[in-house]
Amino acid sequence: MKYPFNKGMLLGLIGIIAFSLTLPATRFAVPYFGQTIVGLGRTIIAAVMVCLLFAFRKQALPAKEHITSLVIVAGGAVLAFPLLTTFAMKSLPVSHGAVELALLPLATAGFAIWRGGEKPSRRYWTASLIAATTVILYAVHLGFGHVQMGDIALLSAVVILGLSYAEGGKLAKELGSWQVIAWAILIGAPFFLIPIVLNVHVDMLKAPPLAWLSLFYLGVISQFLAYVAWYGGMSLGGIAKVGQIQYAQPFFMIGFSFLFLGEPVTWWTIAFAVIVVLCVTIGKDAPVKGVKPRSS
């Protein structure tokens, strides 16, 4: 019996749903903790968990040939993306950020060709272009024509994280999905201690429970466990193919922003979401050269 999603696609979907709560959680936490604590503090939280896990497993050090790739992953997933999105969420609504982050699959696929040696088929690119055009039209419909510093930050985050996703998906085949992000976290964490200590203040203790829950969600889920599922999915199903699931991420984000932040959801949003999800369904079955199918 053929299932609509193999294991790689299922893990990718779990990762994307977890990532989709990142912008709403960031938007809620920033007013209480500031962008430095929210952007970098999540890595310290994740690093504590990784240290405990490594100590329990007596994890061996990564091979020298993996260090460069781990630094690339750390630079994108651990440093640049959290800081850039935290900066953007100070001024932009989540729905705005969600639409711009929808361009991430194209960035991921482009870097997959360069770093992963994958060659997506014409059907894959057709599905990708239709989905990308859909999210651009959605942005135009909402009137996001004025470019702000937050827009520049988000678009920069898309490019940097696209490289990090592709590199992490490629490395996960050799090192293991959770080990990739775990080592990337430990590489980045020591550089964040001083700025975090300098930005901690006593007023943070007055933050409401939901703000603290948002901060710990960012550290435990967004910064670590979501990446475990995401890199695992890409290592099983292929970087470009599983990366197509990202087209559904903006609509998950918009849905969560409605549930937790009260941002409105229109029928236009639902219509565009249906088109994008259909494109993902078509694109996920398109052949991609360089990927050997694995059993689910």
CSV table of C-alpha atoms in Angstrom, one decimal:
chain,number,residue,atom,x,y,z
A,1,MET,CA,0.0,0.0,0.0
A,2,LYS,CA,1.4,3.4,-1.0
A,3,TYR,CA,1.0,6.1,1.6
A,4,PRO,CA,0.7,9.8,0.5
A,5,PHE,CA,3.8,10.7,2.7
A,6,ASN,CA,6.8,8.6,3.2
A,7,LYS,CA,8.9,8.9,6.4
A,8,GLY,CA,11.0,11.7,5.1
A,9,MET,CA,8.0,13.8,4.1
A,10,LEU,CA,6.3,13.1,7.4
A,11,LEU,CA,9.3,14.2,9.4
A,12,GLY,CA,9.6,17.3,7.3
A,13,LEU,CA,5.9,18.1,7.9
A,14,ILE,CA,6.4,17.8,11.7
A,15,GLY,CA,9.4,20.1,11.5
A,16,ILE,CA,7.5,22.7,9.5
A,17,ILE,CA,4.5,22.7,11.9
A,18,ALA,CA,7.0,23.2,14.8
A,19,PHE,CA,8.8,26.0,12.9
A,20,SER,CA,5.5,27.6,12.2
A,21,LEU,CA,5.1,28.6,15.8
A,22,THR,CA,8.5,30.3,15.8
A,23,LEU,CA,7.4,33.8,14.6
A,24,PRO,CA,4.2,33.9,16.8
A,25,ALA,CA,6.3,32.9,19.8
A,26,THR,CA,9.0,35.4,18.9
A,27,ARG,CA,6.5,38.2,18.5
A,28,PHE,CA,5.1,37.5,21.9
A,29,ALA,CA,8.4,37.1,23.7
A,30,VAL,CA,10.3,40.1,22.3
A,31,PRO,CA,8.4,42.9,24.2
A,32,TYR,CA,9.3,41.2,27.6
A,33,PHE,CA,12.8,40.0,27.0
A,34,GLY,CA,14.2,42.1,24.1
A,35,GLN,CA,15.6,40.9,20.8
A,36,THR,CA,19.1,39.8,22.1
A,37,ILE,CA,17.7,37.5,24.7
A,38,VAL,CA,15.0,36.1,22.4
A,39,GLY,CA,17.4,35.9,19.4
A,40,LEU,CA,20.4,34.4,21.1
A,41,GLY,CA,19.0,33.1,24.5
A,42,ARG,CA,17.1,30.3,22.7
A,43,THR,CA,20.5,28.8,21.7
A,44,ILE,CA,21.7,28.8,25.3
A,45,ILE,CA,18.5,26.9,26.4
A,46,ALA,CA,19.0,24.4,23.6
A,47,ALA,CA,22.8,24.1,24.4
A,48,VAL,CA,22.0,23.0,28.0
A,49,MET,CA,19.7,20.3,26.7
A,50,VAL,CA,22.3,19.2,24.1
A,51,CYS,CA,25.0,19.0,26.7
A,52,LEU,CA,22.9,16.7,28.9
A,53,LEU,CA,22.0,14.6,25.9
A,54,PHE,CA,25.7,14.3,24.8
A,55,ALA,CA,26.8,13.4,28.4
A,56,PHE,CA,24.1,10.7,28.6
A,57,ARG,CA,25.1,9.2,25.2
A,58,LYS,CA,28.9,9.8,25.6
A,59,GLN,CA,28.8,11.4,22.1
A,60,ALA,CA,32.0,11.3,20.1
A,61,LEU,CA,33.3,14.4,18.5
A,62,PRO,CA,32.4,15.1,14.8
A,63,ALA,CA,35.0,14.3,12.1
A,64,LYS,CA,37.2,17.1,10.8
A,65,GLU,CA,35.6,17.0,7.4
A,66,HIS,CA,32.3,17.9,9.0
A,67,ILE,CA,33.4,21.0,10.8
A,68,THR,CA,33.0,23.4,7.8
A,69,SER,CA,29.4,22.2,7.2
A,70,LEU,CA,28.6,22.5,10.9
A,71,VAL,CA,29.9,26.1,10.9
A,72,ILE,CA,27.6,26.9,7.9
A,73,VAL,CA,24.6,25.4,9.7
A,74,ALA,CA,25.5,27.3,12.9
A,75,GLY,CA,25.9,30.6,11.1
A,76,GLY,CA,22.4,30.3,9.5
A,77,ALA,CA,20.2,28.3,11.8
A,78,VAL,CA,21.7,29.3,15.2
A,79,LEU,CA,22.9,32.9,14.6
A,80,ALA,CA,21.6,34.7,11.6
A,81,PHE,CA,18.0,33.4,11.3
A,82,PRO,CA,17.0,33.9,15.0
A,83,LEU,CA,18.5,37.4,15.1
A,84,LEU,CA,17.1,38.6,11.8
A,85,THR,CA,13.6,37.3,12.4
A,86,THR,CA,13.6,38.6,16.0
A,87,PHE,CA,14.6,42.1,14.6
A,88,ALA,CA,11.8,41.9,12.0
A,89,MET,CA,9.1,40.8,14.4
A,90,LYS,CA,9.6,44.0,16.4
A,91,SER,CA,7.9,45.9,13.6
A,92,LEU,CA,6.1,43.5,11.3
A,93,PRO,CA,3.0,41.4,11.8
A,94,VAL,CA,3.4,37.6,11.7
A,95,SER,CA,1.3,37.3,8.5
A,96,HIS,CA,3.7,39.7,6.8
A,97,GLY,CA,6.8,37.6,7.9
A,98,ALA,CA,5.0,34.4,7.0
A,99,VAL,CA,4.5,35.4,3.3
A,100,GLU,CA,8.2,36.5,2.9
A,101,LEU,CA,9.5,33.3,4.5
A,102,ALA,CA,7.4,31.4,1.9
A,103,LEU,CA,10.3,32.1,-0.5
A,104,LEU,CA,12.5,29.8,1.6
A,105,PRO,CA,11.9,26.7,-0.5
A,106,LEU,CA,13.4,28.3,-3.6
A,107,ALA,CA,16.5,29.3,-1.7
A,108,THR,CA,16.8,25.8,-0.2
A,109,ALA,CA,16.4,24.2,-3.7
A,110,GLY,CA,18.9,26.5,-5.2
A,111,PHE,CA,21.5,25.7,-2.6
A,112,ALA,CA,20.6,22.0,-2.8
A,113,ILE,CA,21.8,22.1,-6.4
A,114,TRP,CA,25.0,23.8,-5.4
A,115,ARG,CA,25.9,22.0,-2.2
A,116,GLY,CA,23.9,18.7,-2.4
A,117,GLY,CA,24.4,17.8,-6.0
A,118,GLU,CA,20.6,17.4,-6.6
A,119,LYS,CA,19.0,18.2,-10.0
A,120,PRO,CA,15.2,18.8,-9.7
A,121,SER,CA,13.1,17.9,-12.7
A,122,ARG,CA,11.1,20.3,-14.8
A,123,ARG,CA,7.9,19.2,-13.0
A,124,TYR,CA,9.5,20.1,-9.7
A,125,TRP,CA,10.5,23.5,-10.9
A,126,THR,CA,7.0,24.1,-12.4
A,127,ALA,CA,5.4,23.3,-9.1
A,128,SER,CA,7.9,25.5,-7.3
A,129,LEU,CA,7.4,28.5,-9.6
A,130,ILE,CA,3.6,28.2,-9.4
A,131,ALA,CA,3.8,28.1,-5.6
A,132,ALA,CA,6.3,30.9,-5.4
A,133,THR,CA,4.1,33.0,-7.8
A,134,THR,CA,1.1,32.3,-5.5
A,135,VAL,CA,2.8,33.6,-2.4
A,136,ILE,CA,4.0,36.7,-4.3
A,137,LEU,CA,0.5,37.4,-5.5
A,138,TYR,CA,-0.7,36.9,-1.9
A,139,ALA,CA,1.8,39.5,-0.7
A,140,VAL,CA,0.7,41.9,-3.4
A,141,HIS,CA,-3.0,41.3,-2.4
A,142,LEU,CA,-2.1,42.2,1.2
A,143,GLY,CA,-0.4,45.4,0.0
A,144,PHE,CA,3.1,44.7,1.1
A,145,GLY,CA,4.7,47.0,-1.4
A,146,HIS,CA,6.6,49.2,0.9
A,147,VAL,CA,10.1,47.8,1.8
A,148,GLN,CA,11.0,48.3,5.5
A,149,MET,CA,14.2,47.3,7.4
A,150,GLY,CA,12.2,44.3,8.7
A,151,ASP,CA,11.6,43.2,5.1
A,152,ILE,CA,15.3,43.3,4.3
A,153,ALA,CA,16.1,41.4,7.5
A,154,LEU,CA,13.6,38.6,6.6
A,155,LEU,CA,14.7,38.3,3.0
A,156,SER,CA,18.3,38.1,4.2
A,157,ALA,CA,17.2,35.4,6.6
A,158,VAL,CA,15.6,33.4,3.7
A,159,VAL,CA,18.9,33.4,1.8
A,160,ILE,CA,21.1,32.5,4.7
A,161,LEU,CA,18.7,29.8,6.1
A,162,GLY,CA,18.3,28.3,2.6
A,163,LEU,CA,22.0,27.6,2.6
A,164,SER,CA,21.9,26.3,6.2
A,165,TYR,CA,18.9,24.0,5.4
A,166,ALA,CA,20.6,22.6,2.3
A,167,GLU,CA,23.9,22.1,4.1
A,168,GLY,CA,22.3,20.5,7.1
A,169,GLY,CA,20.2,18.2,5.0
A,170,LYS,CA,23.3,17.0,3.1
A,171,LEU,CA,25.3,16.6,6.3
A,172,ALA,CA,22.5,14.7,8.1
A,173,LYS,CA,23.0,11.8,5.7
A,174,GLU,CA,26.5,11.3,7.1
A,175,LEU,CA,26.3,12.6,10.7
A,176,GLY,CA,22.7,12.0,11.7
A,177,SER,CA,19.8,14.5,11.8
A,178,TRP,CA,19.8,15.5,15.4
A,179,GLN,CA,23.6,15.5,15.6
A,180,VAL,CA,23.8,18.2,12.9
A,181,ILE,CA,21.8,20.8,14.8
A,182,ALA,CA,23.2,19.7,18.2
A,183,TRP,CA,26.8,20.3,17.2
A,184,ALA,CA,25.8,23.5,15.4
A,185,ILE,CA,24.2,24.7,18.7
A,186,LEU,CA,27.3,23.9,20.7
A,187,ILE,CA,29.5,25.7,18.1
A,188,GLY,CA,27.4,28.9,18.4
A,189,ALA,CA,26.5,29.0,22.1
A,190,PRO,CA,29.8,30.1,23.6
A,191,PHE,CA,29.8,33.3,21.4
A,192,PHE,CA,26.4,34.3,22.8
A,193,LEU,CA,27.1,34.1,26.5
A,194,ILE,CA,28.6,37.6,26.9
A,195,PRO,CA,25.8,39.5,25.0
A,196,ILE,CA,23.2,37.6,26.9
A,197,VAL,CA,24.7,38.3,30.3
A,198,LEU,CA,24.9,42.0,29.4
A,199,ASN,CA,21.2,42.1,28.4
A,200,VAL,CA,19.7,40.3,31.4
A,201,HIS,CA,17.8,42.5,33.8
A,202,VAL,CA,15.6,42.0,36.8
A,203,ASP,CA,12.4,43.3,35.0
A,204,MET,CA,12.4,40.1,33.0
A,205,LEU,CA,11.1,38.2,36.1
A,206,LYS,CA,7.9,40.2,35.7
A,207,ALA,CA,7.2,38.6,32.3
A,208,PRO,CA,3.9,36.6,32.2
A,209,PRO,CA,4.0,32.8,32.1
A,210,LEU,CA,3.1,32.8,28.4
A,211,ALA,CA,6.1,34.9,27.6
A,212,TRP,CA,8.4,32.4,29.4
A,213,LEU,CA,6.6,29.5,27.7
A,214,SER,CA,7.3,31.3,24.3
A,215,LEU,CA,11.0,31.7,25.2
A,216,PHE,CA,11.4,28.1,26.2
A,217,TYR,CA,9.5,26.9,23.1
A,218,LEU,CA,12.0,28.8,21.0
A,219,GLY,CA,14.9,27.2,22.8
A,220,VAL,CA,13.7,23.6,23.1
A,221,ILE,CA,11.4,23.2,20.0
A,222,SER,CA,12.3,25.8,17.4
A,223,GLN,CA,16.1,25.7,18.0
A,224,PHE,CA,16.5,22.0,18.4
A,225,LEU,CA,13.7,19.4,18.2
A,226,ALA,CA,12.1,21.0,15.0
A,227,TYR,CA,15.5,20.8,13.3
A,228,VAL,CA,15.9,17.2,14.3
A,229,ALA,CA,12.7,16.4,12.4
A,230,TRP,CA,13.5,18.7,9.5
A,231,TYR,CA,17.1,17.6,8.8
A,232,GLY,CA,16.0,14.0,9.3
A,233,GLY,CA,13.2,14.4,6.8
A,234,MET,CA,15.6,15.9,4.2
A,235,SER,CA,18.2,13.2,4.7
A,236,LEU,CA,15.6,10.6,4.0
A,237,GLY,CA,13.5,12.2,1.2
A,238,GLY,CA,15.9,14.6,-0.5
A,239,ILE,CA,16.6,18.3,0.2
A,240,ALA,CA,14.7,19.8,-2.7
A,241,LYS,CA,11.7,17.4,-2.5
A,242,VAL,CA,11.1,17.7,1.2
A,243,GLY,CA,11.9,21.4,1.0
A,244,GLN,CA,8.7,21.8,-1.0
A,245,ILE,CA,6.7,21.3,2.3
A,246,GLN,CA,8.0,24.8,3.3
A,247,TYR,CA,5.4,26.3,0.9
A,248,ALA,CA,2.7,25.3,3.5
A,249,GLN,CA,4.6,27.0,6.4
A,250,PRO,CA,3.3,30.6,5.9
A,251,PHE,CA,-0.3,29.4,6.2
A,252,PHE,CA,0.5,27.4,9.3
A,253,MET,CA,2.1,30.6,10.7
A,254,ILE,CA,-0.9,32.7,9.8
A,255,GLY,CA,-3.2,30.1,11.4
A,256,PHE,CA,-1.2,30.1,14.6
A,257,SER,CA,-1.0,33.9,14.6
A,258,PHE,CA,-4.8,34.0,14.4
A,259,LEU,CA,-5.1,31.5,17.3
A,260,PHE,CA,-2.5,33.0,19.6
A,261,LEU,CA,-2.2,36.7,18.5
A,262,GLY,CA,-5.6,37.4,17.2
A,263,GLU,CA,-4.4,38.4,13.7
A,264,PRO,CA,-7.3,38.1,11.1
A,265,VAL,CA,-7.5,35.3,8.5
A,266,THR,CA,-9.5,36.0,5.3
A,267,TRP,CA,-11.0,33.7,2.7
A,268,TRP,CA,-8.2,34.9,0.3
A,269,THR,CA,-5.7,33.4,2.7
A,270,ILE,CA,-7.5,30.0,2.6
A,271,ALA,CA,-7.8,30.1,-1.2
A,272,PHE,CA,-4.0,30.8,-1.6
A,273,ALA,CA,-3.3,28.1,1.0
A,274,VAL,CA,-5.2,25.5,-1.1
A,275,ILE,CA,-3.2,26.4,-4.2
A,276,VAL,CA,0.1,26.2,-2.5
A,277,VAL,CA,-0.6,22.9,-0.8
A,278,LEU,CA,-1.7,21.4,-4.2
A,279,CYS,CA,1.6,22.5,-5.6
A,280,VAL,CA,3.5,20.8,-2.8
A,281,THR,CA,1.5,17.6,-3.4
A,282,ILE,CA,2.5,17.6,-7.1
A,283,GLY,CA,6.1,18.7,-6.5
A,284,LYS,CA,6.8,16.1,-3.8
A,285,ASP,CA,6.4,13.3,-6.3
A,286,ALA,CA,8.4,14.9,-9.0
A,287,PRO,CA,11.7,13.0,-9.8
A,288,VAL,CA,14.9,14.6,-8.5
A,289,LYS,CA,18.2,13.4,-9.9
A,290,GLY,CA,20.8,12.6,-7.3
A,291,VAL,CA,18.4,11.2,-4.7
A,292,LYS,CA,18.2,7.5,-4.1
A,293,PRO,CA,14.7,6.5,-2.9
A,294,ARG,CA,14.7,5.0,0.6
A,295,SER,CA,12.0,2.8,2.1
A,296,SER,CA,9.5,4.4,4.4
